[in-house]
Tab-separated table of N, CA, C and O in Angstrom:
chain	number	residue	atom	x	y	z
A	7	MET	N	114.714	86.769	106.983
A	7	MET	CA	113.344	87.213	107.021
A	7	MET	C	113.318	88.738	107.046
A	7	MET	O	113.972	89.374	107.855
A	8	ALA	N	112.569	89.312	106.135
A	8	ALA	CA	112.508	90.768	106.037
A	8	ALA	C	111.744	91.353	107.212
A	8	ALA	O	110.726	90.816	107.642
A	9	ARG	N	112.214	92.456	107.724
A	9	ARG	CA	111.534	93.147	108.824
A	9	ARG	C	110.548	94.142	108.227
A	9	ARG	O	110.783	95.339	108.223
A	10	ARG	N	109.462	93.600	107.677
A	10	ARG	CA	108.468	94.427	107.015
A	10	ARG	C	107.081	93.863	107.321
A	10	ARG	O	106.864	92.660	107.256
A	11	CYS	N	106.162	94.749	107.638
A	11	CYS	CA	104.789	94.357	107.915
A	11	CYS	C	104.130	93.908	106.610
A	11	CYS	O	104.247	94.583	105.578
A	12	GLU	N	103.428	92.771	106.651
A	12	GLU	CA	102.817	92.237	105.440
A	12	GLU	C	101.538	92.975	105.043
A	12	GLU	O	101.093	92.859	103.902
A	13	LEU	N	100.959	93.731	105.958
A	13	LEU	CA	99.709	94.428	105.653
A	13	LEU	C	99.902	95.909	105.354
A	13	LEU	O	99.217	96.453	104.497
A	14	THR	N	100.807	96.580	106.052
A	14	THR	CA	100.971	98.018	105.848
A	14	THR	C	102.268	98.376	105.132
A	14	THR	O	102.422	99.514	104.694
A	15	GLY	N	103.201	97.457	105.037
A	15	GLY	CA	104.473	97.747	104.386
A	15	GLY	C	105.442	98.507	105.265
A	15	GLY	O	106.500	98.942	104.807
A	16	LYS	N	105.100	98.698	106.541
A	16	LYS	CA	105.975	99.419	107.467
A	16	LYS	C	107.266	98.627	107.635
A	16	LYS	O	107.246	97.424	107.871
A	17	GLY	N	108.415	99.317	107.512
A	17	GLY	CA	109.706	98.640	107.593
A	17	GLY	C	110.681	99.363	108.489
A	17	GLY	O	110.316	100.247	109.263
A	18	VAL	N	111.943	98.994	108.358
A	18	VAL	CA	113.007	99.563	109.186
A	18	VAL	C	113.278	101.001	108.757
A	18	VAL	O	113.302	101.319	107.567
A	19	MET	N	113.451	101.886	109.755
A	19	MET	CA	113.844	103.266	109.500
A	19	MET	C	115.212	103.495	110.129
A	19	MET	O	115.612	102.763	111.035
A	20	THR	N	115.931	104.491	109.636
A	20	THR	CA	117.244	104.788	110.190
A	20	THR	C	117.255	106.198	110.752
A	20	THR	O	116.460	107.048	110.363
A	21	GLY	N	118.189	106.404	111.667
A	21	GLY	CA	118.317	107.714	112.286
A	21	GLY	C	119.611	107.784	113.061
A	21	GLY	O	120.548	107.046	112.784
A	22	ASN	N	119.669	108.672	114.056
A	22	ASN	CA	120.876	108.871	114.847
A	22	ASN	C	120.602	108.662	116.325
A	22	ASN	O	119.553	109.042	116.829
A	23	ASN	N	121.588	108.074	117.026
A	23	ASN	CA	121.660	108.182	118.475
A	23	ASN	C	122.366	109.499	118.739
A	23	ASN	O	123.424	109.754	118.159
A	24	VAL	N	121.811	110.332	119.593
A	24	VAL	CA	122.424	111.624	119.895
A	24	VAL	C	122.763	111.647	121.378
A	24	VAL	O	121.879	111.577	122.232
A	25	SER	N	124.045	111.752	121.681
A	25	SER	CA	124.480	111.772	123.069
A	25	SER	C	124.319	113.174	123.660
A	25	SER	O	123.973	114.128	122.961
A	26	HIS	N	124.607	113.281	124.941
A	26	HIS	CA	124.520	114.573	125.626
A	26	HIS	C	125.500	115.580	125.012
A	26	HIS	O	125.227	116.774	124.962
A	27	ALA	N	126.631	115.065	124.506
A	27	ALA	CA	127.627	115.926	123.877
A	27	ALA	C	127.340	116.143	122.386
A	27	ALA	O	128.175	116.667	121.656
A	28	LEU	N	126.148	115.710	121.953
A	28	LEU	CA	125.688	115.832	120.564
A	28	LEU	C	126.529	115.029	119.577
A	28	LEU	O	126.586	115.363	118.392
A	29	ASN	N	127.175	113.952	120.047
A	29	ASN	CA	127.821	113.009	119.129
A	29	ASN	C	126.718	112.182	118.474
A	29	ASN	O	125.801	111.721	119.151
A	30	ARG	N	126.825	112.014	117.161
A	30	ARG	CA	125.784	111.292	116.444
A	30	ARG	C	126.340	109.988	115.881
A	30	ARG	O	127.352	109.998	115.190
A	31	THR	N	125.651	108.884	116.174
A	31	THR	CA	125.994	107.587	115.591
A	31	THR	C	124.732	107.010	114.974
A	31	THR	O	123.619	107.202	115.496
A	32	ARG	N	124.902	106.330	113.862
A	32	ARG	CA	123.743	105.806	113.139
A	32	ARG	C	123.096	104.667	113.910
A	32	ARG	O	123.761	103.892	114.583
A	33	ARG	N	121.764	104.566	113.794
A	33	ARG	CA	121.023	103.489	114.423
A	33	ARG	C	119.838	103.109	113.560
A	33	ARG	O	119.516	103.800	112.591
A	34	ARG	N	119.191	102.013	113.908
A	34	ARG	CA	118.016	101.533	113.176
A	34	ARG	C	116.807	101.516	114.098
A	34	ARG	O	116.898	101.103	115.240
A	35	PHE	N	115.681	101.951	113.574
A	35	PHE	CA	114.411	101.863	114.289
A	35	PHE	C	113.647	100.690	113.681
A	35	PHE	O	113.219	100.753	112.525
A	36	LEU	N	113.479	99.615	114.442
A	36	LEU	CA	112.817	98.424	113.939
A	36	LEU	C	111.314	98.492	114.208
A	36	LEU	O	110.890	98.976	115.260
A	37	PRO	N	110.493	98.015	113.272
A	37	PRO	CA	109.048	98.004	113.516
A	37	PRO	C	108.692	96.936	114.549
A	37	PRO	O	109.398	95.940	114.693
A	38	ASN	N	107.605	97.142	115.259
A	38	ASN	CA	107.147	96.199	116.280
A	38	ASN	C	106.335	95.106	115.589
A	38	ASN	O	105.111	95.198	115.482
A	39	LEU	N	107.020	94.068	115.096
A	39	LEU	CA	106.358	93.011	114.339
A	39	LEU	C	105.933	91.866	115.240
A	39	LEU	O	106.647	91.481	116.168
A	40	CYS	N	104.758	91.309	114.943
A	40	CYS	CA	104.204	90.196	115.705
A	40	CYS	C	103.755	89.121	114.720
A	40	CYS	O	103.201	89.427	113.670
A	41	ASP	N	104.014	87.863	115.059
A	41	ASP	CA	103.487	86.748	114.278
A	41	ASP	C	102.089	86.447	114.811
A	41	ASP	O	101.930	86.047	115.962
A	42	VAL	N	101.070	86.666	113.984
A	42	VAL	CA	99.691	86.499	114.438
A	42	VAL	C	98.922	85.586	113.486
A	42	VAL	O	99.286	85.414	112.321
A	43	THR	N	97.874	84.992	114.009
A	43	THR	CA	96.952	84.194	113.215
A	43	THR	C	95.621	84.930	113.208
A	43	THR	O	94.995	85.099	114.251
A	44	LEU	N	95.211	85.384	112.034
A	44	LEU	CA	93.968	86.141	111.889
A	44	LEU	C	92.925	85.267	111.204
A	44	LEU	O	93.248	84.473	110.313
A	45	LEU	N	91.674	85.428	111.613
A	45	LEU	CA	90.587	84.636	111.067
A	45	LEU	C	89.913	85.392	109.927
A	45	LEU	O	89.518	86.550	110.094
A	46	SER	N	89.799	84.729	108.787
A	46	SER	CA	89.083	85.308	107.650
A	46	SER	C	87.680	84.714	107.634
A	46	SER	O	87.512	83.490	107.532
A	47	GLU	N	86.679	85.583	107.753
A	47	GLU	CA	85.291	85.112	107.817
A	47	GLU	C	84.797	84.589	106.471
A	47	GLU	O	84.090	83.596	106.410
A	48	SER	N	85.186	85.247	105.382
A	48	SER	CA	84.698	84.816	104.071
A	48	SER	C	85.383	83.533	103.608
A	48	SER	O	84.762	82.711	102.943
A	49	LEU	N	86.665	83.337	103.987
A	49	LEU	CA	87.382	82.117	103.606
A	49	LEU	C	87.133	80.986	104.605
A	49	LEU	O	87.430	79.830	104.298
A	50	GLU	N	86.604	81.319	105.784
A	50	GLU	CA	86.336	80.372	106.854
A	50	GLU	C	87.583	79.586	107.246
A	50	GLU	O	87.548	78.368	107.448
A	51	ARG	N	88.713	80.286	107.332
A	51	ARG	CA	89.964	79.672	107.778
A	51	ARG	C	90.849	80.748	108.396
A	51	ARG	O	90.592	81.947	108.252
A	52	SER	N	91.880	80.299	109.078
A	52	SER	CA	92.805	81.243	109.690
A	52	SER	C	94.019	81.445	108.784
A	52	SER	O	94.374	80.570	108.002
A	53	VAL	N	94.644	82.620	108.923
A	53	VAL	CA	95.780	83.003	108.094
A	53	VAL	C	96.901	83.490	109.000
A	53	VAL	O	96.664	84.325	109.865
A	54	LYS	N	98.108	82.948	108.819
A	54	LYS	CA	99.252	83.394	109.614
A	54	LYS	C	99.969	84.514	108.868
A	54	LYS	O	100.312	84.357	107.693
A	55	LEU	N	100.178	85.629	109.554
A	55	LEU	CA	100.848	86.781	108.963
A	55	LEU	C	101.819	87.379	109.961
A	55	LEU	O	101.694	87.185	111.166
A	56	ARG	N	102.792	88.130	109.463
A	56	ARG	CA	103.737	88.867	110.296
A	56	ARG	C	103.402	90.344	110.131
A	56	ARG	O	103.715	90.943	109.099
A	57	VAL	N	102.735	90.913	111.133
A	57	VAL	CA	102.230	92.284	111.026
A	57	VAL	C	102.731	93.130	112.180
A	57	VAL	O	103.118	92.615	113.228
A	58	SER	N	102.721	94.433	111.986
A	58	SER	CA	103.098	95.361	113.050
A	58	SER	C	101.941	95.487	114.034
A	58	SER	O	100.783	95.213	113.709
A	59	ALA	N	102.257	95.926	115.243
A	59	ALA	CA	101.237	96.086	116.274
A	59	ALA	C	100.218	97.142	115.862
A	59	ALA	O	99.015	96.993	116.120
A	60	SER	N	100.663	98.194	115.199
A	60	SER	CA	99.729	99.230	114.755
A	60	SER	C	98.798	98.697	113.663
A	60	SER	O	97.614	99.062	113.618
A	61	ALA	N	99.298	97.827	112.788
A	61	ALA	CA	98.450	97.230	111.751
A	61	ALA	C	97.418	96.306	112.375
A	61	ALA	O	96.269	96.245	111.915
A	62	LEU	N	97.804	95.620	113.439
A	62	LEU	CA	96.871	94.739	114.130
A	62	LEU	C	95.718	95.541	114.734
A	62	LEU	O	94.550	95.138	114.663
A	63	ARG	N	96.029	96.705	115.287
A	63	ARG	CA	94.992	97.586	115.826
A	63	ARG	C	94.077	98.082	114.702
A	63	ARG	O	92.858	98.192	114.870
A	64	THR	N	94.647	98.383	113.538
A	64	THR	CA	93.855	98.866	112.411
A	64	THR	C	92.929	97.768	111.889
A	64	THR	O	91.786	98.040	111.517
A	65	VAL	N	93.427	96.526	111.862
A	65	VAL	CA	92.586	95.399	111.437
A	65	VAL	C	91.383	95.278	112.357
A	65	VAL	O	90.245	95.115	111.902
A	66	GLU	N	91.614	95.367	113.669
A	66	GLU	CA	90.511	95.302	114.635
A	66	GLU	C	89.543	96.467	114.422
A	66	GLU	O	88.319	96.297	114.470
A	67	HIS	N	90.082	97.656	114.181
A	67	HIS	CA	89.259	98.854	114.026
A	67	HIS	C	88.362	98.775	112.784
A	67	HIS	O	87.199	99.197	112.810
A	68	ARG	N	88.886	98.230	111.708
A	68	ARG	CA	88.123	98.161	110.457
A	68	ARG	C	87.143	96.999	110.416
A	68	ARG	O	86.388	96.862	109.462
A	69	GLY	N	87.189	96.122	111.410
A	69	GLY	CA	86.194	95.055	111.464
A	69	GLY	C	86.676	93.713	110.980
A	69	GLY	O	85.873	92.901	110.518
A	70	GLY	N	87.951	93.445	111.049
A	70	GLY	CA	88.468	92.127	110.689
A	70	GLY	C	89.382	92.168	109.478
A	70	GLY	O	89.546	93.196	108.810
A	71	LEU	N	89.978	91.011	109.218
A	71	LEU	CA	90.968	90.892	108.142
A	71	LEU	C	90.352	91.158	106.771
A	71	LEU	O	90.941	91.845	105.940
A	72	ASP	N	89.171	90.622	106.530
A	72	ASP	CA	88.542	90.785	105.213
A	72	ASP	C	88.290	92.254	104.885
A	72	ASP	O	88.614	92.720	103.790
A	73	ALA	N	87.735	92.988	105.838
A	73	ALA	CA	87.445	94.406	105.618
A	73	ALA	C	88.734	95.192	105.426
A	73	ALA	O	88.800	96.093	104.584
A	74	PHE	N	89.780	94.839	106.180
A	74	PHE	CA	91.055	95.540	106.043
A	74	PHE	C	91.642	95.317	104.654
A	74	PHE	O	92.077	96.266	103.992
A	75	LEU	N	91.661	94.062	104.199
A	75	LEU	CA	92.267	93.753	102.903
A	75	LEU	C	91.522	94.404	101.751
A	75	LEU	O	92.138	94.888	100.799
A	76	LEU	N	90.202	94.433	101.822
A	76	LEU	CA	89.430	95.023	100.731
A	76	LEU	C	89.655	96.531	100.630
A	76	LEU	O	89.570	97.094	99.539
A	77	LYS	N	89.958	97.181	101.747
A	77	LYS	CA	90.174	98.626	101.740
A	77	LYS	C	91.635	99.004	101.509
A	77	LYS	O	91.926	100.129	101.130
A	78	ALA	N	92.569	98.066	101.709
A	78	ALA	CA	94.002	98.357	101.629
A	78	ALA	C	94.453	98.541	100.181
A	78	ALA	O	93.895	97.944	99.250
A	79	LYS	N	95.488	99.379	100.005
A	79	LYS	CA	96.080	99.587	98.686
A	79	LYS	C	96.986	98.404	98.345
A	79	LYS	O	97.684	97.870	99.204
A	80	ASP	N	97.006	98.024	97.070
A	80	ASP	CA	97.795	96.871	96.652
A	80	ASP	C	99.298	97.108	96.797
A	80	ASP	O	100.054	96.157	96.999
A	81	GLU	N	99.758	98.364	96.695
A	81	GLU	CA	101.193	98.651	96.783
A	81	GLU	C	101.735	98.362	98.180
A	81	GLU	O	102.905	98.037	98.329
A	82	GLU	N	100.895	98.501	99.204
A	82	GLU	CA	101.348	98.298	100.579
A	82	GLU	C	101.387	96.834	100.970
A	82	GLU	O	102.158	96.447	101.840
A	83	LEU	N	100.566	96.006	100.351
A	83	LEU	CA	100.443	94.608	100.750
A	83	LEU	C	101.583	93.758	100.217
A	83	LEU	O	102.124	94.022	99.136
A	84	SER	N	101.934	92.708	100.970
A	84	SER	CA	102.950	91.762	100.518
A	84	SER	C	102.341	90.829	99.475
A	84	SER	O	101.124	90.854	99.224
A	85	VAL	N	103.170	89.988	98.896
A	85	VAL	CA	102.694	89.051	97.874
A	85	VAL	C	101.685	88.077	98.486
A	85	VAL	O	100.648	87.778	97.884
A	86	ARG	N	101.974	87.581	99.702
A	86	ARG	CA	101.053	86.667	100.383
A	86	ARG	C	99.726	87.356	100.675
A	86	ARG	O	98.656	86.771	100.490
A	87	ALA	N	99.777	88.591	101.150
A	87	ALA	CA	98.559	89.324	101.475
A	87	ALA	C	97.741	89.613	100.217
A	87	ALA	O	96.503	89.591	100.260
A	88	LEU	N	98.408	89.879	99.103
A	88	LEU	CA	97.692	90.094	97.837
A	88	LEU	C	96.947	88.829	97.411
A	88	LEU	O	95.822	88.901	96.908
A	89	GLY	N	97.588	87.680	97.608
A	89	GLY	CA	96.924	86.413	97.293
A	89	GLY	C	95.702	86.182	98.150
A	89	GLY	O	94.651	85.728	97.670
A	90	ILE	N	95.805	86.507	99.425
A	90	ILE	CA	94.671	86.355	100.336
A	90	ILE	C	93.558	87.321	99.942
A	90	ILE	O	92.377	86.967	99.962
A	91	LYS	N	93.927	88.548	99.562
A	91	LYS	CA	92.935	89.539	99.134
A	91	LYS	C	92.178	89.040	97.901
A	91	LYS	O	90.953	89.187	97.808
A	92	LYS	N	92.890	88.420	96.983
A	92	LYS	CA	92.271	87.880	95.774
A	92	LYS	C	91.297	86.755	96.129
A	92	LYS	O	90.188	86.677	95.579
A	93	GLU	N	91.686	85.885	97.078
A	93	GLU	CA	90.805	84.801	97.512
A	93	GLU	C	89.551	85.352	98.194
A	93	GLU	O	88.448	84.830	97.990
A	94	VAL	N	89.710	86.400	98.995
A	94	VAL	CA	88.577	87.003	99.704
A	94	VAL	C	87.594	87.593	98.702
A	94	VAL	O	86.379	87.420	98.820
A	95	ARG	N	88.121	88.311	97.699
A	95	ARG	CA	87.241	88.888	96.669
A	95	ARG	C	86.449	87.801	95.947
A	95	ARG	O	85.263	87.954	95.683
A	96	ALA	N	87.135	86.684	95.623
A	96	ALA	CA	86.456	85.581	94.932
A	96	ALA	C	85.399	84.936	95.817
A	96	ALA	O	84.310	84.588	95.343
A	97	ALA	N	85.701	84.793	97.102
A	97	ALA	CA	84.740	84.178	98.023
A	97	ALA	C	83.516	85.065	98.222
A	97	ALA	O	82.389	84.550	98.321
A	98	ILE	N	83.717	86.370	98.260
A	98	ILE	CA	82.587	87.297	98.430
A	98	ILE	C	81.734	87.339	97.168
A	98	ILE	O	80.504	87.461	97.228
A	99	ALA	N	82.362	87.225	95.993
A	99	ALA	CA	81.631	87.279	94.734
A	99	ALA	C	80.711	86.069	94.562
A	99	ALA	O	79.659	86.170	93.919
A	100	ASN	N	81.090	84.929	95.143
A	100	ASN	CA	80.264	83.716	95.000
A	100	ASN	C	79.164	83.628	95.992
A	100	ASN	O	78.868	84.220	96.858
């Protein structure tokens, strides 16, 4: 399973552990991913996604999953999220 947020595309970063003696060893910074179930108002169903904690805060701030997806760039979204965005657009159009 990829360690990547499905809504923002945030993934693993790399860097160094630096000791007191300034010895450097490589390390990984993992994103804070959470398995969440978000409710889509236009689809009238819930959607399970693996998102970062910061993306979850942004979804709440923008007013829900539908508003977040409509404003999000397609390059950042996962394949599953793009499919949900397409369904939301179709549901709003009808």
